[in-house]
mmCIF file of C-alpha atoms in Angstrom:
data_model
loop_
_atom_site.group_PDB
_atom_site.id
_atom_site.type_symbol
_atom_site.label_atom_id
_atom_site.label_comp_id
_atom_site.label_asym_id
_atom_site.label_seq_id
_atom_site.Cartn_x
_atom_site.Cartn_y
_atom_site.Cartn_z
ATOM 1 C CA MET A 1 0.034 0.634 -0.050
ATOM 2 C CA ARG A 2 1.082 3.594 -0.972
ATOM 3 C CA HIS A 3 1.762 5.739 1.365
ATOM 4 C CA ARG A 4 1.960 8.760 -0.553
ATOM 5 C CA VAL A 5 -0.618 11.180 -2.143
ATOM 6 C CA ARG A 6 -0.397 13.327 -5.492
ATOM 7 C CA ILE A 7 -0.476 16.492 -6.273
ATOM 8 C CA GLN A 8 -0.052 18.505 -9.818
ATOM 9 C CA PRO A 9 1.349 21.809 -8.634
ATOM 10 C CA TYR A 10 2.520 23.802 -11.422
ATOM 11 C CA VAL A 11 5.667 25.241 -12.092
ATOM 12 C CA SER A 12 7.025 27.257 -15.046
ATOM 13 C CA ARG A 13 9.099 25.142 -17.701
ATOM 14 C CA GLU A 14 12.133 25.864 -16.672
ATOM 15 C CA VAL A 15 12.145 24.941 -13.012
ATOM 16 C CA GLN A 16 10.945 22.085 -14.986
ATOM 17 C CA GLN A 17 13.785 21.685 -16.690
ATOM 18 C CA LYS A 18 16.192 22.881 -13.767
ATOM 19 C CA LEU A 19 14.139 20.274 -11.088
ATOM 20 C CA ARG A 20 14.525 16.947 -14.208
ATOM 21 C CA SER A 21 18.551 17.761 -14.940
ATOM 22 C CA TRP A 22 19.697 18.527 -11.105
ATOM 23 C CA ALA A 23 17.409 15.445 -9.610
ATOM 24 C CA ALA A 24 18.706 12.803 -12.841
ATOM 25 C CA ALA A 25 22.185 14.469 -11.996
ATOM 26 C CA GLN A 26 21.773 12.677 -8.237
ATOM 27 C CA ASN A 27 20.085 9.558 -9.440
ATOM 28 C CA ILE A 28 16.650 10.682 -7.392
ATOM 29 C CA THR A 29 13.457 10.887 -8.212
ATOM 30 C CA GLU A 30 12.028 14.470 -9.563
ATOM 31 C CA SER A 31 9.123 13.879 -6.380
ATOM 32 C CA ALA A 32 11.866 12.636 -3.327
ATOM 33 C CA VAL A 33 13.344 16.208 -4.496
ATOM 34 C CA ALA A 34 10.142 18.081 -4.821
ATOM 35 C CA GLU A 35 9.232 16.401 -1.007
ATOM 36 C CA ALA A 36 12.273 17.390 0.363
ATOM 37 C CA ALA A 37 11.839 21.444 -1.013
ATOM 38 C CA LEU A 38 8.854 20.842 0.287
ATOM 39 C CA THR A 39 10.047 19.571 3.604
ATOM 40 C CA GLU A 40 11.772 22.513 4.765
ATOM 41 C CA TYR A 41 10.063 24.916 3.141
ATOM 42 C CA LEU A 42 7.298 24.373 5.733
ATOM 43 C CA ASP A 43 9.519 23.438 8.523
ATOM 44 C CA GLY A 44 10.119 27.233 8.145
ATOM 45 C CA GLY A 45 14.292 26.751 8.484
ATOM 46 C CA ARG A 46 13.773 25.454 11.598
ATOM 47 C CA PRO A 47 17.476 24.316 12.609
ATOM 48 C CA ASP A 48 19.133 21.035 11.777
ATOM 49 C CA LYS A 49 20.760 19.770 14.983
ATOM 50 C CA ASP A 50 23.393 18.096 13.632
ATOM 51 C CA LEU A 51 24.143 20.334 11.350
ATOM 52 C CA ILE A 52 24.533 22.656 14.573
ATOM 53 C CA SER A 53 25.892 20.163 16.804
ATOM 54 C CA ARG A 54 28.966 19.547 13.522
ATOM 55 C CA ARG A 55 29.080 23.567 12.875
ATOM 56 C CA LEU A 56 29.720 23.633 17.099
ATOM 57 C CA ASP A 57 32.573 20.469 16.833
ATOM 58 C CA VAL A 58 34.211 22.652 14.263
ATOM 59 C CA LEU A 59 33.841 26.030 16.527
ATOM 60 C CA THR A 60 35.207 23.603 20.084
ATOM 61 C CA HIS A 61 38.004 22.182 17.959
ATOM 62 C CA ALA A 62 39.409 26.494 16.875
ATOM 63 C CA VAL A 63 38.787 27.381 19.974
ATOM 64 C CA ALA A 64 40.984 24.644 22.292
ATOM 65 C CA GLN A 65 43.899 25.598 18.703
ATOM 66 C CA LEU A 66 43.816 29.521 19.563
ATOM 67 C CA GLN A 67 43.644 28.610 23.535
ATOM 68 C CA GLU A 68 47.141 26.235 22.466
ATOM 69 C CA ASP A 69 48.167 29.091 20.474
ATOM 70 C CA LEU A 70 47.711 31.852 23.343
ATOM 71 C CA ASP A 71 49.709 29.237 25.401
ATOM 72 C CA VAL A 72 52.932 29.336 22.746
ATOM 73 C CA THR A 73 53.061 32.999 22.798
ATOM 74 C CA SER A 74 52.210 33.517 26.478
ATOM 75 C CA THR A 75 55.373 31.015 26.952
ATOM 76 C CA ALA A 76 57.515 33.218 23.824
ATOM 77 C CA PHE A 77 56.831 36.037 26.028
ATOM 78 C CA GLY A 78 58.068 35.236 29.269
ATOM 79 C CA ARG A 79 61.079 33.513 28.104
ATOM 80 C CA PHE A 80 61.694 37.362 26.037
ATOM 81 C CA VAL A 81 60.857 39.073 29.143
ATOM 82 C CA ARG A 82 63.292 37.003 30.938
ATOM 83 C CA HIS A 83 65.910 37.401 28.054
ATOM 84 C CA LEU A 84 65.337 41.617 28.737
ATOM 85 C CA PHE A 85 66.349 41.493 32.341
ATOM 86 C CA LEU A 86 69.150 39.144 31.669
ATOM 87 C CA GLY A 87 70.061 41.485 29.207
ATOM 88 C CA ALA A 88 69.274 44.586 31.145
ATOM 89 C CA MET A 89 71.408 42.827 34.855
ATOM 90 C CA MET A 90 74.816 42.367 32.467
ATOM 91 C CA ALA A 91 76.504 44.693 33.521
ATOM 92 C CA ALA A 92 74.821 44.051 36.930
ATOM 93 C CA GLY A 93 78.109 42.573 39.363
ATOM 94 C CA GLN A 94 79.146 38.195 40.127
ATOM 95 C CA ASP A 95 75.253 37.835 40.893
ATOM 96 C CA LYS A 96 74.012 38.154 37.541
ATOM 97 C CA GLU A 97 71.051 35.572 37.866
ATOM 98 C CA GLN A 98 69.938 36.061 41.114
ATOM 99 C CA HIS A 99 69.162 39.961 40.232
ATOM 100 C CA VAL A 100 68.249 38.949 37.033
ATOM 101 C CA GLU A 101 65.504 36.061 38.673
ATOM 102 C CA THR A 102 64.458 38.845 41.738
ATOM 103 C CA ALA A 103 63.241 41.116 38.712
ATOM 104 C CA TYR A 104 61.720 38.512 37.004
ATOM 105 C CA GLN A 105 59.942 37.575 39.964
ATOM 106 C CA ALA A 106 58.442 41.037 40.132
ATOM 107 C CA PHE A 107 57.468 41.681 37.081
ATOM 108 C CA LEU A 108 55.072 38.286 37.912
ATOM 109 C CA ARG A 109 53.581 39.316 40.609
ATOM 110 C CA GLY A 110 53.165 42.772 38.853
ATOM 111 C CA VAL A 111 51.490 41.300 36.080
ATOM 112 C CA LEU A 112 49.378 38.888 38.190
ATOM 113 C CA ASP A 113 49.117 41.498 40.956
ATOM 114 C CA GLN A 114 47.503 43.930 37.504
ATOM 115 C CA ARG A 115 45.193 41.194 36.402
ATOM 116 C CA GLN A 116 43.329 40.589 40.032
ATOM 117 C CA THR A 117 43.380 44.011 40.944
ATOM 118 C CA SER A 118 42.841 46.450 37.847
ATOM 119 C CA VAL A 119 41.790 46.773 34.083
ATOM 120 C CA PRO A 120 42.918 44.407 31.789
ATOM 121 C CA PHE A 121 45.329 45.225 28.754
ATOM 122 C CA ALA A 122 43.872 44.722 26.265
ATOM 123 C CA THR A 123 40.315 46.680 27.398
ATOM 124 C CA GLN A 124 43.363 49.524 27.977
ATOM 125 C CA VAL A 125 44.635 49.088 24.902
ATOM 126 C CA ARG A 126 41.455 50.221 23.323
ATOM 127 C CA ARG A 127 40.854 52.568 25.668
ATOM 128 C CA ALA A 128 44.240 54.339 25.085
ATOM 129 C CA ARG A 129 42.977 54.587 20.859
ATOM 130 C CA GLY A 130 40.576 57.330 21.851
ATOM 131 C CA ALA A 131 42.969 58.941 23.901
ATOM 132 C CA VAL A 132 45.316 61.019 22.489
ATOM 133 C CA MET A 133 48.384 59.745 21.864
ATOM 134 C CA PRO A 134 52.261 60.776 20.707
ATOM 135 C CA PRO A 135 52.021 61.655 16.541
ATOM 136 C CA ALA A 136 55.043 58.100 16.640
ATOM 137 C CA PHE A 137 51.541 55.701 18.354
ATOM 138 C CA ALA A 138 48.556 57.496 16.906
ATOM 139 C CA ALA A 139 46.117 55.680 14.645
ATOM 140 C CA PRO A 140 46.559 55.646 11.189
ATOM 141 C CA PRO A 141 43.786 58.002 9.234
ATOM 142 C CA LYS A 142 40.743 56.803 8.114
ATOM 143 C CA GLY A 143 40.386 55.220 5.338
ATOM 144 C CA HIS A 144 44.284 53.605 5.595
ATOM 145 C CA ARG A 145 44.673 50.424 7.321
#
């Protein structure tokens, strides 16, 4: 027994030819194409849970990659700062490494203190864009990048 009902919508020859060509290329019936299209249209674009899930998986992977990149950048920045302190302390006396370690630990404490008690650095940078800055640091004129 068939569970389908025949309908006979009228479409232009152009649409009918496109339907026939596309169905043949996909190796499915014109009825299957029409039913799928009508179902999607009548569902009002309800989100497809599988599609959303796949897109969330892609976003999750992208966020994980960003976190890894941020970890690498943070590590590199930390090593760079340590190297800077080492270079700055080259002129120090016999306890160069102790001076470097002390200065580096003070730097780390300062970073932690600022993170806990004040406005994040990125926010300060965004605010500084609106403030008057020296010409060397001023933003380029509008329209230039």
